[in-house]
Amino acid sequence: MRHALDSSHHEGRQGYKVDKKSPLVSFVVKIFSPENLWAFLLFLIIVALIIFTTDDSPQWIYQGF
């Protein structure tokens, strides 16, 4: 009973294999989540709209010169 909460003495079920992913794989899976991909796509669309809709520099900036 003393070691019931201590995980170092817990053997687990027989035949159960724990599949631990490497930290790099876990990091890549978190980075390329669907939410992050959608956010990145939206960011690229906004940047493209800004680039393609701007003409020359605005003339009102140079009015005082």
Backbone as ProteinMPNN parsed JSONL, in Angstrom:
{"seq_chain_A": "MRHALDSSHHEGRQGYKVDKKSPLVSFVVKIFSPENLWAFLLFLIIVALIIFTTDDSPQWIYQGF", "coords_chain_A": {"N_chain_A": [[0.825, -1.192, 0.0], [2.042, 1.155, 0.585], [3.569, 1.873, -1.632], [1.719, 2.462, -3.556], [1.074, 4.877, -4.804], [3.454, 5.607, -5.858], [5.052, 5.896, -8.808], [7.381, 4.736, -9.702], [7.555, 2.172, -8.763], [5.544, 0.891, -9.977], [4.48, -1.546, -12.144], [2.714, -1.89, -14.23], [0.39, -3.088, -16.783], [0.883, -6.368, -18.027], [2.517, -6.973, -21.078], [1.847, -4.57, -22.16], [3.005, -1.975, -24.037], [4.738, 0.996, -23.835], [4.71, 3.664, -25.937], [6.889, 6.002, -26.518], [7.309, 9.177, -27.852], [9.859, 10.963, -29.553], [11.252, 14.066, -28.369], [11.531, 15.9, -30.456], [9.737, 15.03, -32.456], [7.338, 15.334, -31.094], [7.347, 18.107, -30.77], [7.222, 18.987, -33.455], [4.735, 17.985, -34.195], [3.09, 19.531, -32.586], [3.631, 22.075, -33.637], [2.713, 21.924, -36.315], [-0.091, 21.794, -36.108], [-3.597, 21.654, -36.977], [-4.874, 24.115, -36.367], [-2.741, 25.933, -36.216], [-1.79, 25.797, -38.834], [-3.96, 26.851, -40.278], [-3.983, 29.441, -39.21], [-1.501, 30.362, -40.111], [-1.923, 30.276, -42.885], [-3.964, 32.206, -43.13], [-2.506, 34.447, -42.304], [-0.624, 34.601, -44.419], [-2.358, 35.207, -46.537], [-3.32, 37.723, -45.781], [-0.934, 39.231, -45.773], [-0.28, 39.019, -48.493], [-2.473, 40.388, -49.601], [-1.985, 42.973, -48.625], [0.466, 43.555, -49.87], [-0.175, 43.39, -52.634], [-2.2, 45.289, -52.951], [-1.23, 47.773, -52.369], [-0.069, 50.742, -53.801], [2.075, 53.137, -54.959], [4.086, 55.067, -52.641], [2.173, 56.945, -50.288], [1.028, 60.198, -51.151], [0.436, 62.198, -49.31], [2.231, 62.045, -47.25], [4.47, 63.41, -48.074], [3.738, 66.074, -48.247], [4.609, 68.255, -46.754], [7.14, 68.813, -47.646]], "CA_chain_A": [[0.0, 0.0, 0.0], [2.915, 2.309, 0.676], [4.054, 2.234, -2.949], [0.592, 2.502, -4.486], [1.104, 6.122, -5.555], [4.797, 5.809, -6.385], [5.044, 5.322, -10.148], [8.607, 4.014, -9.998], [7.364, 0.773, -8.384], [4.386, 0.386, -10.705], [4.898, -2.342, -13.298], [1.75, -1.75, -15.315], [-0.138, -4.347, -17.298], [1.838, -7.18, -18.778], [2.316, -6.926, -22.506], [1.526, -3.21, -22.592], [4.239, -1.301, -24.397], [4.576, 2.44, -23.875], [5.373, 4.234, -27.101], [7.257, 7.387, -26.232], [7.803, 9.897, -29.011], [11.004, 11.814, -29.263], [10.822, 15.459, -28.165], [11.453, 16.595, -31.735], [8.486, 14.639, -33.106], [6.264, 15.972, -30.334], [7.403, 19.535, -31.089], [6.758, 19.172, -34.832], [3.293, 17.722, -34.207], [2.436, 20.713, -32.006], [3.788, 23.212, -34.535], [1.889, 21.733, -37.498], [-1.468, 21.455, -35.781], [-4.513, 22.296, -37.946], [-5.133, 25.509, -36.008], [-1.578, 26.731, -36.598], [-1.731, 25.871, -40.295], [-4.976, 27.817, -40.712], [-3.528, 30.78, -38.82], [-0.413, 30.729, -41.021], [-2.535, 30.539, -44.184], [-4.624, 33.503, -43.022], [-1.432, 35.433, -42.271], [-0.087, 34.752, -45.768], [-3.361, 35.883, -47.351], [-3.337, 39.143, -45.39], [0.297, 39.847, -46.269], [-0.408, 39.123, -49.947], [-3.402, 41.482, -49.889], [-1.31, 44.243, -48.361], [1.489, 43.772, -50.895], [-0.739, 43.592, -53.967], [-3.142, 46.403, -53.027], [-0.565, 49.057, -52.166], [0.58, 51.286, -54.995], [3.272, 53.865, -54.552], [3.961, 55.646, -51.307], [1.12, 57.962, -50.271], [1.525, 61.55, -51.402], [0.215, 63.08, -48.169], [3.403, 62.015, -46.378], [5.474, 64.354, -48.576], [3.137, 67.378, -48.476], [5.348, 69.329, -46.091], [8.497, 68.973, -48.197]], "C_chain_A": [[0.868, 1.254, 0.0], [3.341, 2.796, -0.719], [2.938, 2.357, -3.983], [0.627, 3.76, -5.357], [2.471, 6.41, -6.159], [4.904, 5.115, -7.738], [6.315, 4.54, -10.463], [8.486, 2.53, -9.647], [6.21, 0.132, -9.137], [4.85, -0.318, -11.975], [3.955, -2.163, -14.484], [1.237, -3.102, -15.757], [0.934, -5.081, -18.094], [1.516, -7.1, -20.261], [1.968, -5.547, -23.027], [2.836, -2.471, -22.825], [3.956, 0.2, -24.507], [5.384, 2.968, -25.047], [5.65, 5.703, -26.821], [7.837, 8.011, -27.483], [9.009, 10.722, -28.598], [10.511, 13.249, -29.08], [10.694, 16.23, -29.474], [10.155, 16.283, -32.464], [7.307, 15.303, -32.412], [6.19, 17.464, -30.649], [6.848, 19.808, -32.483], [5.254, 18.953, -34.922], [2.54, 18.92, -33.627], [2.502, 21.905, -32.953], [2.841, 23.096, -35.736], [0.489, 21.252, -37.171], [-2.392, 22.159, -36.787], [-4.787, 23.771, -37.638], [-3.973, 26.4, -36.433], [-1.457, 26.848, -38.11], [-2.762, 26.856, -40.845], [-4.567, 29.245, -40.382], [-2.417, 31.257, -39.758], [-0.951, 31.042, -42.421], [-3.245, 31.894, -44.193], [-3.603, 34.637, -43.004], [-0.872, 35.673, -43.669], [-1.066, 35.477, -46.687], [-3.389, 37.368, -47.047], [-2.099, 39.858, -45.897], [0.233, 40.009, -47.789], [-1.368, 40.249, -50.331], [-2.758, 42.837, -49.674], [-0.301, 44.546, -49.461], [0.861, 44.119, -52.235], [-1.7, 44.768, -54.06], [-2.486, 47.751, -52.783], [0.106, 49.478, -53.461], [1.901, 51.913, -54.566], [3.073, 54.401, -53.137], [2.92, 56.767, -51.338], [1.711, 59.376, -50.392], [1.37, 62.466, -50.193], [1.395, 63.065, -47.205], [4.385, 63.102, -46.77], [4.911, 65.756, -48.77], [3.944, 68.515, -47.86], [6.718, 69.581, -46.691], [8.48, 69.638, -49.537]], "O_chain_A": [[0.469, 2.292, -0.526], [3.455, 4.0, -0.949], [3.215, 2.353, -5.182], [0.249, 3.709, -6.527], [2.619, 7.377, -6.906], [4.853, 3.887, -7.812], [6.324, 3.752, -11.409], [9.237, 1.711, -10.178], [5.931, -1.052, -8.949], [5.549, 0.281, -12.793], [4.383, -2.279, -15.633], [1.595, -4.133, -15.189], [1.777, -4.466, -18.747], [0.348, -7.156, -20.646], [1.809, -5.374, -24.235], [3.668, -2.355, -21.925], [3.028, 0.611, -25.204], [6.591, 2.746, -25.136], [4.749, 6.54, -26.882], [8.741, 7.454, -28.106], [9.149, 11.121, -27.441], [9.449, 13.603, -29.592], [9.846, 17.115, -29.593], [9.536, 17.182, -33.033], [6.382, 15.781, -33.069], [5.1, 18.021, -30.779], [6.087, 20.757, -32.673], [4.57, 19.667, -35.655], [1.473, 19.282, -34.123], [1.539, 22.663, -33.064], [2.228, 24.09, -36.127], [-0.06, 20.4, -37.871], [-1.997, 23.16, -37.384], [-4.916, 24.581, -38.555], [-4.188, 27.497, -36.95], [-1.061, 27.898, -38.616], [-2.468, 27.609, -41.773], [-4.78, 30.157, -41.182], [-2.396, 32.423, -40.154], [-0.48, 31.977, -43.069], [-3.136, 32.645, -45.163], [-3.821, 35.677, -43.626], [-0.666, 36.821, -44.064], [-0.65, 36.275, -47.527], [-3.474, 38.187, -47.963], [-2.196, 40.977, -46.4], [0.652, 41.041, -48.313], [-1.106, 40.985, -51.283], [-2.969, 43.756, -50.466], [-0.224, 45.68, -49.933], [1.315, 45.045, -52.907], [-1.993, 45.212, -55.17], [-3.129, 48.784, -52.973], [0.762, 48.679, -54.129], [2.724, 51.285, -53.899], [2.023, 54.207, -52.524], [2.812, 57.468, -52.344], [2.751, 59.689, -49.811], [2.12, 63.434, -50.071], [1.543, 63.995, -46.411], [5.065, 63.664, -45.911], [5.565, 66.573, -49.417], [3.956, 69.623, -48.395], [7.401, 70.509, -46.26], [9.534, 69.847, -50.136]]}, "name": "protein", "num_of_chains": 1, "seq": "MRHALDSSHHEGRQGYKVDKKSPLVSFVVKIFSPENLWAFLLFLIIVALIIFTTDDSPQWIYQGF"}
